[in-house]
């Protein structure tokens, strides 16, 4: 009887530990982009195609699992699909802000988290 009770206790403890752990880490925000070890959050600010400079890259990893975004050499997002294009903005420092192709005709401004804290 003691063995059966001990087994039930161990199994319950294991199930409790599994239930409390999570393989998915959460992000502080949606529409997050990691680019060259800088973190950008996409705003609802629309920018015209005429205000875009050259393309600076595109999303290489799209995942809601934060662990997939650890490599600083990979351009990644928790929202945008692989292949989403990123652009410099004319007359703006790309460290401060970039443009994200939200659709074929719509571009949004993504602000660097450091830029938003200062301004």
Short mmCIF file of N, CA, C and O in Angstrom, two decimals:
data_model
loop_
_atom_site.label_atom_id
_atom_site.label_comp_id
_atom_site.label_asym_id
_atom_site.label_seq_id
_atom_site.Cartn_x
_atom_site.Cartn_y
_atom_site.Cartn_z
N UNK A 1 0.81 -1.18 0.00
CA UNK A 1 0.00 0.00 0.00
C UNK A 1 0.87 1.26 0.00
O UNK A 1 0.55 2.22 -0.68
N UNK A 2 1.95 1.24 0.80
CA UNK A 2 2.86 2.38 0.84
C UNK A 2 3.50 2.62 -0.52
O UNK A 2 3.69 3.76 -0.92
N UNK A 3 3.82 1.54 -1.22
CA UNK A 3 4.43 1.65 -2.56
C UNK A 3 3.48 2.33 -3.54
O UNK A 3 3.89 3.18 -4.33
N UNK A 4 2.22 1.94 -3.48
CA UNK A 4 1.21 2.50 -4.38
C UNK A 4 1.02 3.99 -4.10
O UNK A 4 0.94 4.81 -5.01
N UNK A 5 0.96 4.36 -2.83
CA UNK A 5 0.82 5.76 -2.44
C UNK A 5 2.04 6.58 -2.88
O UNK A 5 1.90 7.70 -3.39
N UNK A 6 3.22 6.02 -2.70
CA UNK A 6 4.45 6.68 -3.12
C UNK A 6 4.48 6.88 -4.64
O UNK A 6 4.85 7.95 -5.13
N UNK A 7 4.06 5.87 -5.38
CA UNK A 7 4.02 5.96 -6.85
C UNK A 7 3.03 7.03 -7.30
O UNK A 7 3.33 7.84 -8.18
N UNK A 8 1.86 7.09 -6.66
CA UNK A 8 0.87 8.11 -7.00
C UNK A 8 1.43 9.50 -6.69
O UNK A 8 1.26 10.44 -7.47
N UNK A 9 2.10 9.64 -5.58
CA UNK A 9 2.71 10.92 -5.20
C UNK A 9 3.77 11.35 -6.21
O UNK A 9 3.81 12.51 -6.64
N UNK A 10 4.62 10.45 -6.63
CA UNK A 10 5.69 10.76 -7.60
C UNK A 10 5.09 11.14 -8.94
O UNK A 10 5.48 12.14 -9.55
N UNK A 11 4.12 10.38 -9.41
CA UNK A 11 3.47 10.68 -10.70
C UNK A 11 2.77 12.04 -10.62
O UNK A 11 2.86 12.85 -11.56
N UNK A 12 2.10 12.33 -9.51
CA UNK A 12 1.42 13.62 -9.34
C UNK A 12 2.43 14.76 -9.36
O UNK A 12 2.20 15.81 -9.98
N UNK A 13 3.55 14.58 -8.71
CA UNK A 13 4.60 15.60 -8.68
C UNK A 13 5.16 15.85 -10.08
O UNK A 13 5.35 16.99 -10.48
N UNK A 14 5.40 14.79 -10.82
CA UNK A 14 5.91 14.92 -12.19
C UNK A 14 4.91 15.66 -13.06
O UNK A 14 5.28 16.57 -13.81
N UNK A 15 3.65 15.31 -12.97
CA UNK A 15 2.62 15.99 -13.76
C UNK A 15 2.50 17.46 -13.38
O UNK A 15 2.32 18.32 -14.23
N UNK A 16 2.63 17.75 -12.10
CA UNK A 16 2.59 19.14 -11.64
C UNK A 16 3.76 19.93 -12.22
O UNK A 16 3.59 21.05 -12.70
N UNK A 17 4.94 19.36 -12.19
CA UNK A 17 6.12 20.05 -12.73
C UNK A 17 6.00 20.26 -14.23
O UNK A 17 6.36 21.31 -14.75
N UNK A 18 5.51 19.28 -14.96
CA UNK A 18 5.34 19.41 -16.40
C UNK A 18 4.30 20.48 -16.71
O UNK A 18 4.48 21.30 -17.61
N UNK A 19 3.23 20.51 -15.96
CA UNK A 19 2.18 21.49 -16.18
C UNK A 19 2.61 22.91 -15.89
O UNK A 19 2.13 23.86 -16.51
N UNK A 20 3.52 23.10 -14.97
CA UNK A 20 3.98 24.44 -14.60
C UNK A 20 5.09 24.95 -15.49
O UNK A 20 5.35 26.14 -15.54
N UNK A 21 5.76 24.06 -16.19
CA UNK A 21 6.83 24.52 -17.07
C UNK A 21 6.26 24.83 -18.43
O UNK A 21 5.20 24.36 -18.80
N UNK A 22 6.99 25.63 -19.19
CA UNK A 22 6.54 25.99 -20.52
C UNK A 22 7.72 25.97 -21.46
O UNK A 22 8.77 26.54 -21.18
N UNK A 23 7.55 25.37 -22.62
CA UNK A 23 8.62 25.37 -23.61
C UNK A 23 8.58 26.64 -24.44
O UNK A 23 9.46 26.89 -25.24
N UNK A 24 7.55 27.46 -24.26
CA UNK A 24 7.41 28.68 -25.03
C UNK A 24 7.58 29.87 -24.11
O UNK A 24 6.86 30.04 -23.14
N UNK A 25 8.55 30.70 -24.42
CA UNK A 25 8.76 31.91 -23.65
C UNK A 25 7.97 33.02 -24.31
O UNK A 25 7.80 33.06 -25.51
N UNK A 26 7.49 33.97 -23.53
CA UNK A 26 6.65 35.00 -24.08
C UNK A 26 7.47 36.23 -24.48
O UNK A 26 8.53 36.49 -23.94
N UNK A 27 6.92 36.98 -25.41
CA UNK A 27 7.54 38.21 -25.88
C UNK A 27 6.88 39.40 -25.17
O UNK A 27 5.71 39.33 -24.82
N UNK A 28 7.61 40.50 -25.02
CA UNK A 28 7.00 41.66 -24.39
C UNK A 28 5.98 42.35 -25.29
O UNK A 28 5.20 43.14 -24.83
N UNK A 29 6.00 42.03 -26.59
CA UNK A 29 5.10 42.71 -27.52
C UNK A 29 4.93 41.89 -28.80
O UNK A 29 5.80 41.10 -29.16
N UNK A 30 3.83 42.12 -29.47
CA UNK A 30 3.66 41.59 -30.82
C UNK A 30 4.45 42.47 -31.78
O UNK A 30 4.92 43.54 -31.42
N UNK A 31 4.55 42.01 -33.00
CA UNK A 31 5.20 42.77 -34.07
C UNK A 31 6.63 43.17 -33.72
O UNK A 31 7.06 44.29 -33.92
N UNK A 32 7.36 42.23 -33.16
CA UNK A 32 8.74 42.46 -32.77
C UNK A 32 9.67 41.95 -33.87
O UNK A 32 9.42 40.91 -34.47
N UNK A 33 10.74 42.70 -34.13
CA UNK A 33 11.73 42.32 -35.14
C UNK A 33 13.12 42.41 -34.52
O UNK A 33 13.44 43.41 -33.88
N UNK A 34 13.92 41.38 -34.71
CA UNK A 34 15.33 41.40 -34.31
C UNK A 34 16.16 41.55 -35.57
O UNK A 34 16.08 40.73 -36.48
N UNK A 35 16.96 42.62 -35.61
CA UNK A 35 17.79 42.92 -36.78
C UNK A 35 19.16 43.36 -36.30
O UNK A 35 19.28 44.40 -35.64
N UNK A 36 20.18 42.58 -36.61
CA UNK A 36 21.56 42.93 -36.23
C UNK A 36 21.67 43.29 -34.75
O UNK A 36 22.21 44.33 -34.38
N UNK A 37 21.12 42.42 -33.91
CA UNK A 37 21.16 42.56 -32.46
C UNK A 37 20.44 43.80 -31.94
O UNK A 37 20.63 44.22 -30.81
N UNK A 38 19.61 44.41 -32.78
CA UNK A 38 18.74 45.51 -32.36
C UNK A 38 17.31 44.99 -32.36
O UNK A 38 16.95 44.15 -33.18
N UNK A 39 16.49 45.49 -31.43
CA UNK A 39 15.10 45.06 -31.33
C UNK A 39 14.20 46.22 -31.73
O UNK A 39 14.34 47.33 -31.21
N UNK A 40 13.29 45.95 -32.65
CA UNK A 40 12.34 46.94 -33.14
C UNK A 40 10.92 46.47 -32.87
O UNK A 40 10.63 45.28 -32.95
N UNK A 41 10.03 47.43 -32.56
CA UNK A 41 8.62 47.15 -32.41
C UNK A 41 7.88 47.92 -33.49
O UNK A 41 8.05 49.14 -33.62
N UNK A 42 7.06 47.23 -34.24
CA UNK A 42 6.33 47.86 -35.33
C UNK A 42 5.16 48.66 -34.77
O UNK A 42 4.39 48.16 -33.96
N UNK A 43 5.05 49.87 -35.24
CA UNK A 43 3.97 50.76 -34.83
C UNK A 43 2.84 50.68 -35.86
O UNK A 43 2.91 49.91 -36.81
N UNK A 44 1.84 51.51 -35.68
CA UNK A 44 0.77 51.64 -36.67
C UNK A 44 1.03 52.82 -37.60
O UNK A 44 0.17 53.18 -38.38
N UNK A 45 2.22 53.43 -37.48
CA UNK A 45 2.59 54.58 -38.31
C UNK A 45 2.88 54.10 -39.73
O UNK A 45 3.79 53.31 -39.95
N UNK A 46 2.11 54.60 -40.68
CA UNK A 46 2.27 54.22 -42.09
C UNK A 46 3.25 55.16 -42.75
O UNK A 46 3.28 56.36 -42.49
N UNK A 47 4.05 54.61 -43.65
CA UNK A 47 5.02 55.39 -44.41
C UNK A 47 4.82 55.07 -45.89
O UNK A 47 4.50 53.93 -46.24
N UNK A 48 5.01 56.07 -46.74
CA UNK A 48 4.78 55.85 -48.18
C UNK A 48 6.01 55.20 -48.82
O UNK A 48 7.13 55.28 -48.31
N UNK A 49 5.78 54.57 -49.93
CA UNK A 49 6.87 53.90 -50.66
C UNK A 49 7.93 54.91 -51.11
O UNK A 49 9.11 54.59 -51.17
N UNK A 50 7.53 56.15 -51.35
CA UNK A 50 8.47 57.19 -51.78
C UNK A 50 9.46 57.56 -50.69
O UNK A 50 10.54 58.08 -50.96
N UNK A 51 9.11 57.29 -49.44
CA UNK A 51 9.97 57.62 -48.31
C UNK A 51 10.97 56.51 -47.98
O UNK A 51 11.80 56.67 -47.08
N UNK A 52 10.89 55.40 -48.71
CA UNK A 52 11.78 54.28 -48.46
C UNK A 52 13.11 54.45 -49.17
O UNK A 52 13.16 54.95 -50.30
N UNK A 53 14.17 54.03 -48.52
CA UNK A 53 15.49 53.95 -49.15
C UNK A 53 15.68 52.49 -49.56
O UNK A 53 14.71 51.79 -49.81
N UNK A 54 16.91 52.01 -49.54
CA UNK A 54 17.18 50.65 -50.00
C UNK A 54 16.68 49.59 -49.01
O UNK A 54 16.52 49.84 -47.82
N UNK A 55 16.46 48.40 -49.54
CA UNK A 55 16.07 47.26 -48.72
C UNK A 55 17.29 46.83 -47.90
O UNK A 55 18.39 46.73 -48.43
N UNK A 56 17.10 46.58 -46.61
CA UNK A 56 18.21 46.19 -45.74
C UNK A 56 18.15 44.74 -45.31
O UNK A 56 19.03 44.26 -44.61
N UNK A 57 17.12 44.04 -45.73
CA UNK A 57 17.01 42.63 -45.40
C UNK A 57 15.58 42.16 -45.45
O UNK A 57 14.68 42.88 -45.87
N UNK A 58 15.41 40.91 -45.04
CA UNK A 58 14.07 40.35 -44.93
C UNK A 58 14.05 39.32 -43.81
O UNK A 58 15.10 38.81 -43.40
N UNK A 59 12.88 39.06 -43.29
CA UNK A 59 12.72 38.14 -42.17
C UNK A 59 13.19 36.75 -42.58
O UNK A 59 12.77 36.23 -43.60
N UNK A 60 14.10 36.18 -41.79
CA UNK A 60 14.65 34.84 -42.05
C UNK A 60 14.05 33.79 -41.14
O UNK A 60 13.99 32.62 -41.49
N UNK A 61 13.63 34.20 -39.93
CA UNK A 61 13.03 33.28 -38.96
C UNK A 61 11.76 33.93 -38.44
O UNK A 61 11.78 35.08 -37.99
N UNK A 62 10.66 33.19 -38.51
CA UNK A 62 9.38 33.66 -37.97
C UNK A 62 8.91 32.63 -36.97
O UNK A 62 8.63 31.49 -37.32
N UNK A 63 8.84 33.03 -35.70
CA UNK A 63 8.48 32.08 -34.66
C UNK A 63 7.95 32.81 -33.44
O UNK A 63 8.41 33.91 -33.12
N UNK A 64 6.99 32.19 -32.76
CA UNK A 64 6.49 32.75 -31.52
C UNK A 64 7.28 32.23 -30.32
O UNK A 64 7.02 32.61 -29.19
N UNK A 65 8.26 31.37 -30.57
CA UNK A 65 9.11 30.84 -29.50
C UNK A 65 10.35 31.72 -29.40
O UNK A 65 11.15 31.79 -30.32
N UNK A 66 10.51 32.37 -28.28
CA UNK A 66 11.61 33.33 -28.10
C UNK A 66 12.98 32.69 -28.27
O UNK A 66 13.93 33.34 -28.69
N UNK A 67 13.10 31.43 -27.98
CA UNK A 67 14.39 30.73 -28.11
C UNK A 67 14.88 30.68 -29.56
O UNK A 67 16.06 30.56 -29.81
N UNK A 68 13.96 30.77 -30.51
CA UNK A 68 14.34 30.73 -31.93
C UNK A 68 14.97 32.02 -32.41
O UNK A 68 15.45 32.11 -33.52
N UNK A 69 14.98 33.05 -31.57
CA UNK A 69 15.46 34.38 -31.98
C UNK A 69 16.80 34.73 -31.35
O UNK A 69 17.20 35.88 -31.37
N UNK A 70 17.51 33.76 -30.83
CA UNK A 70 18.73 34.01 -30.09
C UNK A 70 19.93 34.40 -30.93
O UNK A 70 20.81 35.12 -30.48
N UNK A 71 20.02 33.96 -32.17
CA UNK A 71 21.18 34.24 -33.01
C UNK A 71 21.11 35.68 -33.53
O UNK A 71 20.21 36.03 -34.29
N UNK A 72 22.04 36.52 -33.10
CA UNK A 72 22.06 37.92 -33.49
C UNK A 72 22.33 38.17 -34.96
O UNK A 72 22.13 39.27 -35.45
N UNK A 73 22.79 37.16 -35.68
CA UNK A 73 23.07 37.32 -37.10
C UNK A 73 21.87 36.99 -37.98
O UNK A 73 21.93 37.13 -39.19
N UNK A 74 20.79 36.55 -37.38
CA UNK A 74 19.59 36.17 -38.11
C UNK A 74 18.53 37.24 -37.92
O UNK A 74 18.31 37.72 -36.81
N UNK A 75 17.86 37.65 -39.00
CA UNK A 75 16.76 38.60 -38.92
C UNK A 75 15.50 37.80 -38.61
O UNK A 75 15.14 36.91 -39.36
N UNK A 76 14.86 38.13 -37.49
CA UNK A 76 13.72 37.32 -37.06
C UNK A 76 12.57 38.20 -36.58
O UNK A 76 12.74 39.38 -36.28
N UNK A 77 11.39 37.57 -36.51
CA UNK A 77 10.20 38.26 -36.04
C UNK A 77 9.26 37.26 -35.37
O UNK A 77 9.24 36.09 -35.74
N UNK A 78 8.49 37.75 -34.42
CA UNK A 78 7.48 36.91 -33.79
C UNK A 78 6.12 37.08 -34.46
O UNK A 78 5.17 36.43 -34.07
N UNK A 79 6.04 37.94 -35.48
CA UNK A 79 4.77 38.21 -36.15
C UNK A 79 4.87 38.06 -37.67
O UNK A 79 4.02 37.43 -38.28
N UNK A 80 5.90 38.66 -38.24
CA UNK A 80 5.99 38.70 -39.71
C UNK A 80 6.52 37.40 -40.28
O UNK A 80 7.38 36.74 -39.68
N UNK A 81 6.02 37.05 -41.45
CA UNK A 81 6.40 35.80 -42.12
C UNK A 81 7.80 35.90 -42.72
O UNK A 81 8.29 37.00 -43.02
N UNK A 82 8.41 34.75 -42.93
CA UNK A 82 9.71 34.68 -43.61
C UNK A 82 9.54 35.32 -44.98
O UNK A 82 8.57 35.07 -45.68
N UNK A 83 10.49 36.19 -45.33
CA UNK A 83 10.44 36.88 -46.62
C UNK A 83 9.91 38.30 -46.54
O UNK A 83 10.01 39.04 -47.52
N UNK A 84 9.35 38.69 -45.39
CA UNK A 84 8.87 40.07 -45.24
C UNK A 84 10.06 41.01 -45.37
O UNK A 84 11.08 40.83 -44.73
N UNK A 85 9.92 42.03 -46.21
CA UNK A 85 11.04 42.93 -46.52
C UNK A 85 11.14 44.08 -45.52
O UNK A 85 10.14 44.61 -45.04
N UNK A 86 12.40 44.44 -45.23
CA UNK A 86 12.72 45.54 -44.33
C UNK A 86 13.51 46.59 -45.10
O UNK A 86 14.37 46.25 -45.91
N UNK A 87 13.23 47.87 -44.84
CA UNK A 87 13.85 48.95 -45.58
C UNK A 87 14.39 50.03 -44.66
O UNK A 87 13.86 50.25 -43.57
N UNK A 88 15.42 50.72 -45.14
CA UNK A 88 15.86 51.96 -44.51
C UNK A 88 14.83 53.02 -44.89
O UNK A 88 14.17 52.92 -45.92
N UNK A 89 14.74 54.04 -44.06
CA UNK A 89 13.86 55.17 -44.34
C UNK A 89 14.74 56.36 -44.71
O UNK A 89 15.73 56.64 -44.03
N UNK A 90 14.39 57.04 -45.80
CA UNK A 90 15.17 58.19 -46.24
C UNK A 90 15.29 59.21 -45.11
O UNK A 90 14.33 59.48 -44.38
N UNK A 91 16.48 59.76 -44.96
CA UNK A 91 16.78 60.81 -43.98
C UNK A 91 16.57 60.37 -42.53
O UNK A 91 16.38 61.20 -41.66
N UNK A 92 16.60 59.06 -42.26
CA UNK A 92 16.50 58.56 -40.90
C UNK A 92 17.62 57.56 -40.65
O UNK A 92 18.05 56.86 -41.55
N UNK A 93 18.07 57.48 -39.43
CA UNK A 93 19.09 56.51 -39.03
C UNK A 93 18.40 55.15 -38.86
O UNK A 93 17.44 55.04 -38.10
N UNK A 94 18.90 54.14 -39.55
CA UNK A 94 18.25 52.82 -39.47
C UNK A 94 18.42 52.16 -38.10
O UNK A 94 17.75 51.19 -37.81
N UNK A 95 19.30 52.70 -37.26
CA UNK A 95 19.38 52.20 -35.89
C UNK A 95 18.13 52.64 -35.13
O UNK A 95 17.61 51.94 -34.27
N UNK A 96 17.62 53.83 -35.44
CA UNK A 96 16.45 54.37 -34.74
C UNK A 96 15.14 53.78 -35.23
O UNK A 96 14.26 53.49 -34.44
N UNK A 97 15.00 53.64 -36.55
CA UNK A 97 13.74 53.15 -37.12
C UNK A 97 13.95 52.57 -38.50
O UNK A 97 14.87 52.96 -39.21
N UNK A 98 13.10 51.62 -38.85
CA UNK A 98 13.11 50.99 -40.16
C UNK A 98 11.67 50.90 -40.64
O UNK A 98 10.73 51.13 -39.88
N UNK A 99 11.50 50.54 -41.91
CA UNK A 99 10.16 50.32 -42.46
C UNK A 99 9.98 48.83 -42.71
O UNK A 99 10.91 48.13 -43.13
N UNK A 100 8.77 48.36 -42.46
CA UNK A 100 8.42 46.95 -42.62
C UNK A 100 7.31 46.86 -43.65
O UNK A 100 6.32 47.58 -43.58
N UNK A 101 7.48 45.96 -44.62
CA UNK A 101 6.45 45.75 -45.62
C UNK A 101 5.30 44.96 -44.97
O UNK A 101 5.43 43.77 -44.71
N UNK A 102 4.21 45.66 -44.70
CA UNK A 102 3.07 45.01 -44.05
C UNK A 102 2.18 44.33 -45.09
O UNK A 102 1.52 43.36 -44.79
N UNK A 103 2.17 44.87 -46.27
CA UNK A 103 1.49 44.27 -47.42
C UNK A 103 2.19 44.83 -48.65
O UNK A 103 3.12 45.61 -48.54
N UNK A 104 1.75 44.45 -49.82
CA UNK A 104 2.44 44.91 -51.03
C UNK A 104 2.30 46.41 -51.24
O UNK A 104 3.07 47.00 -51.98
N UNK A 105 1.36 47.04 -50.58
CA UNK A 105 1.16 48.48 -50.76
C UNK A 105 1.22 49.28 -49.47
O UNK A 105 0.98 50.47 -49.46
N UNK A 106 1.55 48.62 -48.37
CA UNK A 106 1.54 49.29 -47.07
C UNK A 106 2.83 49.01 -46.32
O UNK A 106 3.26 47.87 -46.19
N UNK A 107 3.45 50.08 -45.83
CA UNK A 107 4.69 49.97 -45.07
C UNK A 107 4.48 50.64 -43.71
O UNK A 107 3.90 51.71 -43.61
N UNK A 108 4.97 49.98 -42.67
CA UNK A 108 4.84 50.50 -41.32
C UNK A 108 6.21 50.82 -40.74
O UNK A 108 7.20 50.18 -41.09
N UNK A 109 6.27 51.77 -39.83
CA UNK A 109 7.52 52.12 -39.18
C UNK A 109 7.71 51.23 -37.95
O UNK A 109 6.80 51.07 -37.15
N UNK A 110 8.90 50.67 -37.83
CA UNK A 110 9.28 49.90 -36.65
C UNK A 110 10.36 50.70 -35.93
O UNK A 110 11.37 51.08 -36.53
N UNK A 111 10.13 50.98 -34.66
CA UNK A 111 11.05 51.79 -33.87
C UNK A 111 11.96 50.90 -33.03
O UNK A 111 11.51 49.92 -32.45
N UNK A 112 13.21 51.29 -32.96
CA UNK A 112 14.16 50.60 -32.08
C UNK A 112 13.73 50.86 -30.64
O UNK A 112 13.35 51.98 -30.29
N UNK A 113 13.80 49.85 -29.82
CA UNK A 113 13.39 50.01 -28.42
C UNK A 113 14.22 51.09 -27.73
O UNK A 113 13.71 51.83 -26.90
N UNK A 114 15.49 51.23 -28.08
CA UNK A 114 16.35 52.26 -27.47
C UNK A 114 15.90 53.65 -27.91
O UNK A 114 15.92 54.59 -27.13
N UNK A 115 15.49 53.79 -29.17
CA UNK A 115 15.03 55.07 -29.70
C UNK A 115 13.76 55.51 -28.98
O UNK A 115 13.61 56.65 -28.61
N UNK A 116 12.83 54.60 -28.78
CA UNK A 116 11.57 54.92 -28.13
C UNK A 116 11.77 55.31 -26.67
O UNK A 116 11.04 56.13 -26.14
N UNK A 117 12.76 54.75 -26.00
CA UNK A 117 13.03 55.11 -24.60
C UNK A 117 13.56 56.52 -24.49
O UNK A 117 13.25 57.24 -23.57
N UNK A 118 14.37 56.94 -25.48
CA UNK A 118 14.99 58.26 -25.45
C UNK A 118 13.98 59.34 -25.86
O UNK A 118 13.90 60.38 -25.27
N UNK A 119 13.20 59.05 -26.91
CA UNK A 119 12.31 60.07 -27.47
C UNK A 119 10.94 60.01 -26.92
O UNK A 119 10.16 59.42 -26.67
#
